[in-house]
């Protein structure tokens, strides 16, 4: 039986660079992770298959047997991401099966480990793409038409038949419960030193808005300040207004991506496009935040004599995890803390279709989607033990 540090070390170098992990969906690095997963699963006697949506599944017992207990996560990363976001759930799942074997526990239900495709949406722009396709939460034709930044269509990048993309009701109906273990993306557990592992209560509603600012491109040296219609000013105000609106509501707002045209040092920009990512504990708070920002920005645009338009690119409702499963797992783990999260997950997609739960492993830095993301070997081992307890309870009793 492998221990956490040695199994982790065999995966960790794949896609690693000094600036963090680069494991785009279906890149060489992400494919190497999946090959690693296939080999590890087969070495444990599991049968491995990839579905029509590019998700890889490893099965202990009859994959078609029904009422399966499925765990897993994803291998893909954001550009320059941390090593734990995603892979920790899959490595922990493999080790949890080792623990079951060591304990002499025999599952009476099929147990599956899944590596979902394109969870981050970093390559094709749609987060949780593999799980959304599985669950029928995205139009397969829309997915088939997605292209990455180099113009490569999704089916080509993934090596998938476009006609095979889409809902997989039979597979979904065979899942009795889904449990995703994930690195915590925050410091709630780190603030409580007695708790290496927590249980998720909910995922905050969240969305992405594209903001298009237009003004008048002109000469930086000759255009009088009073004559300018500078969309960069309206944009800059927006960043500050979003930050303030979020702070006032204990919510989160981020402008992390911006594109400027023509992007020249000595030219007043003609246009700026920015993306607002906003998240809050409930939908009315989120709506209030975004309405507030957009109203303030419109007011500011009038003063700057610029124009602004906002387009919703995605909006995910609040996910409340199955209360029975959540409480059962929290009790099983000796009263583990129950906490909400602002981050989206495949478990959030699955939760609308099957009883679903999430375990979080303490992250001392709280950092995620960046190289500072971390977890100690001891806490990761505690996560494996917790997942093994959950699989024993759900699949072996
Ligand atoms: Zn993740």
Tab-separated table of C-alpha atoms and ligand atoms in Angstrom:
chain	number	residue	atom	x	y	z
A	1	UNK	CA	0.000	0.000	0.000
A	2	UNK	CA	1.374	3.395	-1.014
A	3	UNK	CA	1.467	6.192	1.521
A	4	UNK	CA	0.370	9.705	0.669
A	5	UNK	CA	3.797	11.325	0.189
A	6	UNK	CA	5.095	8.647	-2.183
A	7	UNK	CA	1.964	8.447	-4.344
A	8	UNK	CA	1.746	12.252	-4.410
A	9	UNK	CA	5.406	12.531	-5.420
A	10	UNK	CA	4.822	10.275	-8.432
A	11	UNK	CA	2.226	12.699	-9.843
A	12	UNK	CA	3.558	16.060	-8.661
A	13	UNK	CA	6.207	16.723	-11.378
A	14	UNK	CA	3.691	16.487	-14.260
A	15	UNK	CA	2.959	19.949	-15.682
A	16	UNK	CA	4.882	21.741	-12.925
A	17	UNK	CA	6.840	24.908	-13.679
A	18	UNK	CA	8.422	27.584	-11.486
A	19	UNK	CA	5.294	29.701	-12.034
A	20	UNK	CA	2.883	26.972	-10.950
A	21	UNK	CA	1.042	24.151	-12.681
A	22	UNK	CA	0.026	24.227	-16.339
A	23	UNK	CA	-2.352	21.355	-16.863
A	24	UNK	CA	-4.807	22.588	-19.485
A	25	UNK	CA	-7.565	20.098	-20.251
A	26	UNK	CA	-6.298	17.573	-22.836
A	27	UNK	CA	-2.815	19.096	-22.899
A	28	UNK	CA	0.190	16.755	-22.825
A	29	UNK	CA	0.446	17.339	-19.072
A	30	UNK	CA	-3.201	16.628	-18.326
A	31	UNK	CA	-3.137	13.553	-20.561
A	32	UNK	CA	-0.038	12.371	-18.669
A	33	UNK	CA	-1.965	12.793	-15.395
A	34	UNK	CA	-4.793	10.666	-16.768
A	35	UNK	CA	-2.353	8.018	-17.954
A	36	UNK	CA	-0.876	7.997	-14.440
A	37	UNK	CA	-4.410	7.588	-13.076
A	38	UNK	CA	-5.165	4.736	-15.485
A	39	UNK	CA	-1.990	2.900	-14.461
A	40	UNK	CA	-2.619	3.432	-10.747
A	41	UNK	CA	-6.223	2.282	-11.099
A	42	UNK	CA	-5.315	-0.797	-13.130
A	43	UNK	CA	-2.608	-1.694	-10.627
A	44	UNK	CA	-5.409	-1.791	-8.050
A	45	UNK	CA	-7.544	-4.075	-10.235
A	46	UNK	CA	-9.971	-1.354	-11.297
A	47	UNK	CA	-11.458	-1.230	-14.795
A	48	UNK	CA	-10.884	2.096	-16.549
A	49	UNK	CA	-13.003	3.746	-19.256
A	50	UNK	CA	-13.405	7.213	-20.757
A	51	UNK	CA	-16.966	8.332	-21.477
A	52	UNK	CA	-18.228	10.217	-24.532
A	53	UNK	CA	-17.633	13.532	-22.754
A	54	UNK	CA	-13.974	12.898	-21.986
A	55	UNK	CA	-14.375	12.022	-18.292
A	56	UNK	CA	-12.222	9.082	-17.136
A	57	UNK	CA	-13.771	6.533	-14.753
A	58	UNK	CA	-12.161	3.731	-12.761
A	59	UNK	CA	-14.425	1.078	-11.278
A	60	UNK	CA	-14.198	-1.387	-8.440
A	61	UNK	CA	-17.042	-3.843	-8.992
A	62	UNK	CA	-19.647	-3.755	-11.739
A	63	UNK	CA	-19.642	-0.326	-13.438
A	64	UNK	CA	-23.200	-0.933	-14.616
A	65	UNK	CA	-24.368	-2.410	-11.317
A	66	UNK	CA	-26.237	0.698	-10.187
A	67	UNK	CA	-26.400	2.555	-6.880
A	68	UNK	CA	-22.655	3.191	-7.146
A	69	UNK	CA	-20.664	5.323	-4.733
A	70	UNK	CA	-18.494	7.630	-6.839
A	71	UNK	CA	-15.673	9.876	-5.686
A	72	UNK	CA	-13.071	11.875	-7.597
A	73	UNK	CA	-12.275	15.335	-8.894
A	74	UNK	CA	-10.244	16.719	-11.818
A	75	UNK	CA	-6.645	16.953	-13.066
A	76	UNK	CA	-6.824	20.172	-15.092
A	77	UNK	CA	-5.504	23.388	-13.531
A	78	UNK	CA	-5.846	27.097	-14.075
A	79	UNK	CA	-2.721	28.570	-15.730
A	80	UNK	CA	-0.080	28.877	-13.024
A	81	UNK	CA	-2.306	26.993	-10.593
A	82	UNK	CA	-1.580	25.003	-7.455
A	83	UNK	CA	-0.951	21.276	-7.412
A	84	UNK	CA	-3.748	20.277	-5.026
A	85	UNK	CA	-6.871	21.764	-6.625
A	86	UNK	CA	-8.359	18.676	-8.243
A	87	UNK	CA	-5.606	16.040	-8.100
A	88	UNK	CA	-5.824	15.772	-4.302
A	89	UNK	CA	-9.331	14.311	-4.687
A	90	UNK	CA	-8.174	11.643	-7.121
A	91	UNK	CA	-4.984	10.672	-5.278
A	92	UNK	CA	-6.965	10.484	-2.029
A	93	UNK	CA	-9.577	8.274	-3.692
A	94	UNK	CA	-6.948	5.752	-4.840
A	95	UNK	CA	-5.418	5.677	-1.358
A	96	UNK	CA	-8.845	5.396	0.313
A	97	UNK	CA	-9.436	2.190	-1.665
A	98	UNK	CA	-6.084	0.918	-0.378
A	99	UNK	CA	-7.275	1.637	3.165
A	100	UNK	CA	-10.511	-0.283	2.575
A	101	UNK	CA	-8.521	-3.254	1.354
A	102	UNK	CA	-6.173	-3.065	4.302
A	103	UNK	CA	-9.128	-2.992	6.675
A	104	UNK	CA	-10.622	-6.042	4.953
A	105	UNK	CA	-13.705	-4.064	3.901
A	106	UNK	CA	-15.491	-5.334	0.807
A	107	UNK	CA	-17.787	-2.898	-0.983
A	108	UNK	CA	-21.291	-4.228	-1.520
A	109	UNK	CA	-21.954	-1.458	-4.061
A	110	UNK	CA	-19.824	-0.487	-7.076
A	111	UNK	CA	-17.235	2.167	-6.237
A	112	UNK	CA	-16.087	4.561	-8.949
A	113	UNK	CA	-13.308	7.122	-9.139
A	114	UNK	CA	-13.809	9.817	-11.747
A	115	UNK	CA	-11.456	12.382	-13.275
A	116	UNK	CA	-13.732	15.029	-14.746
A	117	UNK	CA	-12.678	16.920	-17.874
A	118	UNK	CA	-12.088	20.702	-18.063
A	119	UNK	CA	-13.285	21.561	-14.544
A	120	UNK	CA	-11.567	24.921	-14.468
A	121	UNK	CA	-12.833	26.081	-17.842
A	122	UNK	CA	-9.345	27.471	-18.440
A	123	UNK	CA	-9.092	26.114	-21.967
A	124	UNK	CA	-12.628	26.341	-23.376
A	125	UNK	CA	-14.157	28.948	-21.060
A	126	UNK	CA	-16.877	26.781	-19.506
A	127	UNK	CA	-16.184	25.605	-15.963
A	128	UNK	CA	-17.164	22.024	-15.013
A	129	UNK	CA	-17.582	21.180	-18.692
A	130	UNK	CA	-17.244	17.401	-18.309
A	131	UNK	CA	-19.711	17.142	-15.439
A	132	UNK	CA	-22.146	19.590	-17.069
A	133	UNK	CA	-22.151	17.499	-20.249
A	134	UNK	CA	-22.685	14.287	-18.254
A	135	UNK	CA	-25.630	15.843	-16.414
A	136	UNK	CA	-27.180	17.499	-19.459
A	137	UNK	CA	-26.596	20.979	-18.054
A	138	UNK	CA	-25.059	22.339	-21.269
A	139	UNK	CA	-26.253	22.053	-24.856
A	140	UNK	CA	-23.955	19.500	-26.571
A	141	UNK	CA	-23.998	21.555	-29.772
A	142	UNK	CA	-22.689	24.569	-27.831
A	143	UNK	CA	-19.958	22.402	-26.300
A	144	UNK	CA	-19.003	20.934	-29.695
A	145	UNK	CA	-18.580	24.469	-31.069
A	146	UNK	CA	-16.269	25.627	-28.246
A	147	UNK	CA	-12.778	26.606	-29.326
A	148	UNK	CA	-9.693	27.277	-27.257
A	149	UNK	CA	-7.587	30.448	-27.567
A	150	UNK	CA	-5.709	28.898	-30.508
A	151	UNK	CA	-8.965	28.162	-32.317
A	152	UNK	CA	-8.811	24.394	-31.766
A	153	UNK	CA	-12.341	22.959	-31.474
A	154	UNK	CA	-13.166	20.951	-28.349
A	155	UNK	CA	-13.834	17.613	-30.127
A	156	UNK	CA	-10.475	17.851	-31.905
A	157	UNK	CA	-8.542	18.817	-28.765
A	158	UNK	CA	-10.202	16.068	-26.754
A	159	UNK	CA	-10.167	13.431	-29.480
A	160	UNK	CA	-13.916	13.005	-28.988
A	161	UNK	CA	-16.691	12.246	-31.462
A	162	UNK	CA	-18.864	15.407	-31.461
A	163	UNK	CA	-22.001	13.264	-31.796
A	164	UNK	CA	-21.061	11.444	-28.585
A	165	UNK	CA	-21.052	14.614	-26.482
A	166	UNK	CA	-23.978	15.248	-24.174
A	167	UNK	CA	-26.168	13.886	-21.411
A	168	UNK	CA	-25.490	10.358	-20.213
A	169	UNK	CA	-28.649	9.567	-18.228
A	170	UNK	CA	-27.867	5.861	-17.832
A	171	UNK	CA	-24.460	6.573	-16.305
A	172	UNK	CA	-25.903	9.272	-14.077
A	173	UNK	CA	-28.749	7.032	-12.919
A	174	UNK	CA	-26.183	4.428	-11.859
A	175	UNK	CA	-24.653	6.804	-9.304
A	176	UNK	CA	-26.203	6.505	-5.862
A	177	UNK	CA	-23.939	9.055	-4.181
A	178	UNK	CA	-21.060	11.325	-5.173
A	179	UNK	CA	-18.406	12.558	-2.748
A	180	UNK	CA	-15.642	14.932	-3.867
A	181	UNK	CA	-12.612	15.546	-1.657
A	182	UNK	CA	-10.942	18.899	-2.398
A	183	UNK	CA	-8.290	21.191	-1.024
A	184	UNK	CA	-9.931	24.027	0.904
A	185	UNK	CA	-9.691	27.265	-1.068
A	186	UNK	CA	-9.635	29.552	1.915
A	187	UNK	CA	-8.535	29.569	5.552
A	188	UNK	CA	-11.654	28.543	7.470
A	189	UNK	CA	-10.154	25.195	8.542
A	190	UNK	CA	-6.707	26.704	9.117
A	191	UNK	CA	-8.337	29.092	11.588
A	192	UNK	CA	-9.454	26.036	13.539
A	193	UNK	CA	-6.266	24.037	14.183
A	194	UNK	CA	-8.199	21.026	15.423
A	195	UNK	CA	-9.788	20.396	12.051
A	196	UNK	CA	-7.760	19.003	9.156
A	197	UNK	CA	-10.958	17.990	7.333
A	198	UNK	CA	-14.305	19.769	6.910
A	199	UNK	CA	-17.601	19.027	5.200
A	200	UNK	CA	-19.227	21.386	2.688
A	201	UNK	CA	-22.639	22.873	3.386
A	202	UNK	CA	-23.149	24.876	0.213
A	203	UNK	CA	-21.513	26.562	-2.765
A	204	UNK	CA	-22.239	30.261	-3.056
A	205	UNK	CA	-24.152	31.439	-6.108
A	206	UNK	CA	-21.648	32.977	-8.504
A	207	UNK	CA	-21.340	34.416	-11.964
A	208	UNK	CA	-19.170	36.090	-14.582
A	209	UNK	CA	-20.095	39.325	-16.331
A	210	UNK	CA	-18.292	40.728	-19.358
A	211	UNK	CA	-18.121	44.523	-19.309
A	212	UNK	CA	-17.476	46.347	-22.567
A	213	UNK	CA	-16.351	49.955	-22.162
A	214	UNK	CA	-16.098	52.150	-25.237
A	215	UNK	CA	-14.782	55.683	-25.617
A	216	UNK	CA	-12.714	57.532	-28.171
A	217	UNK	CA	-9.179	56.505	-29.067
A	218	UNK	CA	-6.893	59.503	-29.393
A	219	UNK	CA	-3.375	60.881	-28.993
A	220	UNK	CA	-1.944	60.751	-25.458
A	221	UNK	CA	0.159	63.850	-26.051
A	222	UNK	CA	-2.170	66.245	-27.815
A	223	UNK	CA	-5.678	65.512	-26.532
A	224	UNK	CA	-6.648	67.970	-23.791
A	225	UNK	CA	-7.691	66.239	-20.557
A	226	UNK	CA	-11.103	67.902	-20.706
A	227	UNK	CA	-11.731	66.607	-24.219
A	228	UNK	CA	-11.056	62.967	-23.519
A	229	UNK	CA	-13.535	60.093	-23.556
A	230	UNK	CA	-11.297	57.525	-21.900
A	231	UNK	CA	-12.858	54.095	-21.229
A	232	UNK	CA	-9.861	53.162	-19.043
A	233	UNK	CA	-11.086	55.630	-16.424
A	234	UNK	CA	-14.535	54.073	-16.322
A	235	UNK	CA	-12.915	50.651	-16.125
A	236	UNK	CA	-10.607	51.692	-13.287
A	237	UNK	CA	-13.543	53.089	-11.333
A	238	UNK	CA	-15.395	49.791	-11.888
A	239	UNK	CA	-12.630	47.770	-10.250
A	240	UNK	CA	-12.782	49.954	-7.134
A	241	UNK	CA	-16.584	50.055	-7.072
A	242	UNK	CA	-16.812	46.250	-7.321
A	243	UNK	CA	-14.343	45.833	-4.473
A	244	UNK	CA	-16.282	48.205	-2.243
A	245	UNK	CA	-19.671	46.707	-3.112
A	246	UNK	CA	-18.372	43.255	-2.185
A	247	UNK	CA	-16.816	44.387	1.097
A	248	UNK	CA	-20.059	46.049	2.162
A	249	UNK	CA	-21.908	42.749	1.723
A	250	UNK	CA	-19.323	40.194	2.957
A	251	UNK	CA	-19.336	38.964	-0.633
A	252	UNK	CA	-16.531	38.533	-3.199
A	253	UNK	CA	-15.933	40.527	-6.378
A	254	UNK	CA	-12.884	40.303	-8.615
A	255	UNK	CA	-11.750	41.816	-11.872
A	256	UNK	CA	-8.933	39.485	-12.890
A	257	UNK	CA	-8.976	39.729	-16.654
A	258	UNK	CA	-8.885	42.786	-18.865
A	259	UNK	CA	-8.219	43.502	-22.507
A	260	UNK	CA	-7.423	46.963	-23.831
A	261	UNK	CA	-7.641	48.196	-27.395
A	262	UNK	CA	-5.376	49.250	-28.962
A	263	UNK	CA	-3.211	48.656	-25.844
A	264	UNK	CA	-0.606	51.268	-26.749
A	265	UNK	CA	1.425	53.312	-24.289
A	266	UNK	CA	0.923	56.616	-26.084
A	267	UNK	CA	-2.746	56.240	-27.049
A	268	UNK	CA	-5.954	56.855	-25.136
A	269	UNK	CA	-7.738	53.504	-25.430
A	270	UNK	CA	-10.759	53.204	-27.691
A	271	UNK	CA	-12.181	50.227	-25.820
A	272	UNK	CA	-11.636	48.160	-22.700
A	273	UNK	CA	-13.209	44.794	-21.983
A	274	UNK	CA	-13.068	43.397	-18.460
A	275	UNK	CA	-14.603	40.453	-16.670
A	276	UNK	CA	-16.271	40.747	-13.269
A	277	UNK	CA	-16.397	37.584	-11.167
A	278	UNK	CA	-18.897	37.965	-8.325
A	279	UNK	CA	-19.974	35.575	-5.580
A	280	UNK	CA	-22.142	35.887	-2.472
A	281	UNK	CA	-23.770	33.767	0.214
A	282	UNK	CA	-27.216	34.014	-1.403
A	283	UNK	CA	-28.746	35.037	-4.687
A	284	UNK	CA	-30.346	38.277	-3.490
A	285	UNK	CA	-27.002	39.493	-2.097
A	286	UNK	CA	-25.293	38.588	-5.372
A	287	UNK	CA	-27.977	40.348	-7.440
A	288	UNK	CA	-27.768	43.394	-5.158
A	289	UNK	CA	-23.998	43.546	-5.519
A	290	UNK	CA	-24.021	43.344	-9.310
A	291	UNK	CA	-26.937	45.804	-9.646
A	292	UNK	CA	-25.106	48.248	-7.384
A	293	UNK	CA	-21.861	47.983	-9.363
A	294	UNK	CA	-23.596	48.346	-12.722
A	295	UNK	CA	-25.611	51.384	-11.537
A	296	UNK	CA	-22.490	53.128	-10.218
A	297	UNK	CA	-20.563	52.299	-13.379
A	298	UNK	CA	-23.332	53.675	-15.606
A	299	UNK	CA	-23.276	56.891	-13.599
A	300	UNK	CA	-19.515	57.106	-13.924
A	301	UNK	CA	-19.656	56.363	-17.680
A	302	UNK	CA	-21.992	59.328	-18.109
A	303	UNK	CA	-19.431	61.566	-16.398
A	304	UNK	CA	-16.585	60.115	-18.504
A	305	UNK	CA	-18.733	60.362	-21.668
A	306	UNK	CA	-18.011	56.695	-22.339
A	307	UNK	CA	-20.413	53.789	-22.870
A	308	UNK	CA	-20.596	50.540	-20.956
A	309	UNK	CA	-22.546	47.353	-21.555
A	310	UNK	CA	-22.690	44.262	-19.372
A	311	UNK	CA	-23.250	40.691	-20.569
A	312	UNK	CA	-23.793	37.729	-18.229
A	313	UNK	CA	-21.455	34.964	-19.376
A	314	UNK	CA	-22.389	32.456	-16.684
A	315	UNK	CA	-24.524	32.394	-13.582
A	316	UNK	CA	-24.580	29.434	-11.217
A	317	UNK	CA	-27.300	29.232	-8.572
A	318	UNK	CA	-26.547	28.380	-4.963
A	319	UNK	CA	-25.783	24.700	-4.441
A	320	UNK	CA	-26.983	23.222	-1.193
A	321	UNK	CA	-25.499	19.802	-0.603
A	322	UNK	CA	-27.766	16.926	0.441
A	323	UNK	CA	-28.506	17.624	4.113
A	324	UNK	CA	-28.869	13.987	5.124
A	325	UNK	CA	-25.561	12.994	3.548
A	326	UNK	CA	-23.788	16.100	4.888
A	327	UNK	CA	-24.953	15.476	8.469
A	328	UNK	CA	-24.224	11.741	8.261
A	329	UNK	CA	-20.665	12.414	7.079
A	330	UNK	CA	-20.014	15.196	9.603
A	331	UNK	CA	-21.147	12.863	12.431
A	332	UNK	CA	-19.123	9.965	11.017
A	333	UNK	CA	-16.027	12.181	11.054
A	334	UNK	CA	-16.502	13.021	14.702
A	335	UNK	CA	-18.246	16.348	14.275
A	336	UNK	CA	-16.103	17.764	11.470
A	337	UNK	CA	-16.766	21.456	10.813
A	338	UNK	CA	-19.402	22.216	8.188
A	339	UNK	CA	-18.570	25.185	5.972
A	340	UNK	CA	-19.730	26.893	2.772
A	341	UNK	CA	-17.429	27.784	-0.121
A	342	UNK	CA	-17.293	30.453	-2.797
A	343	UNK	CA	-15.687	28.115	-5.330
A	344	UNK	CA	-17.508	26.092	-7.972
A	345	UNK	CA	-16.911	22.327	-8.244
A	346	UNK	CA	-18.048	19.315	-10.243
A	347	UNK	CA	-19.782	18.250	-7.003
A	348	UNK	CA	-21.912	21.381	-7.344
A	349	UNK	CA	-23.064	20.201	-10.769
A	350	UNK	CA	-23.693	16.632	-9.589
A	351	UNK	CA	-25.578	17.862	-6.509
A	352	UNK	CA	-28.600	18.824	-8.615
A	353	UNK	CA	-28.915	15.218	-9.801
A	354	UNK	CA	-27.630	12.799	-7.143
A	355	UNK	CA	-27.025	12.961	-3.360
A	356	UNK	CA	-23.652	14.689	-3.187
A	357	UNK	CA	-21.187	15.730	-0.495
A	358	UNK	CA	-17.779	17.381	-0.346
A	359	UNK	CA	-14.844	17.025	2.016
A	360	UNK	CA	-12.317	19.849	2.343
A	361	UNK	CA	-8.707	19.365	3.436
A	362	UNK	CA	-7.084	22.200	5.382
A	363	UNK	CA	-4.935	24.611	3.374
A	364	UNK	CA	-2.635	26.528	5.740
A	365	UNK	CA	-2.007	29.376	3.304
A	366	UNK	CA	-5.613	29.543	2.143
A	367	UNK	CA	-4.163	30.283	-1.305
A	368	UNK	CA	-5.616	28.528	-4.333
A	369	UNK	CA	-5.341	28.912	-8.116
A	370	UNK	CA	-1.746	29.996	-7.435
A	371	UNK	CA	1.506	28.205	-6.539
A	372	UNK	CA	1.131	29.005	-2.816
A	373	UNK	CA	-1.679	26.450	-2.513
A	374	UNK	CA	-0.602	23.864	0.054
A	375	UNK	CA	-1.525	21.086	2.440
A	376	UNK	CA	0.643	19.114	4.847
A	377	UNK	CA	1.229	15.384	4.351
A	378	UNK	CA	-0.446	14.809	7.734
A	379	UNK	CA	-3.591	16.661	6.706
A	380	UNK	CA	-3.688	14.899	3.342
A	381	UNK	CA	-3.412	11.566	5.166
A	382	UNK	CA	-6.283	12.684	7.413
A	383	UNK	CA	-8.265	13.441	4.249
A	384	UNK	CA	-7.575	9.919	2.939
A	385	UNK	CA	-8.686	8.412	6.252
A	386	UNK	CA	-11.859	10.517	6.243
A	387	UNK	CA	-12.677	9.522	2.659
A	388	UNK	CA	-12.022	5.867	3.525
A	389	UNK	CA	-14.466	6.170	6.441
A	390	UNK	CA	-17.071	7.718	4.152
A	391	UNK	CA	-16.621	5.009	1.490
A	392	UNK	CA	-16.830	2.317	4.168
A	393	UNK	CA	-20.084	3.811	5.461
A	394	UNK	CA	-21.658	4.368	2.046
A	395	UNK	CA	-20.381	1.427	0.017
A	396	UNK	CA	-19.512	-1.385	2.442
A	397	UNK	CA	-22.490	-1.433	4.816
B	1	LIG	ZN1	-11.000	22.087	-8.187
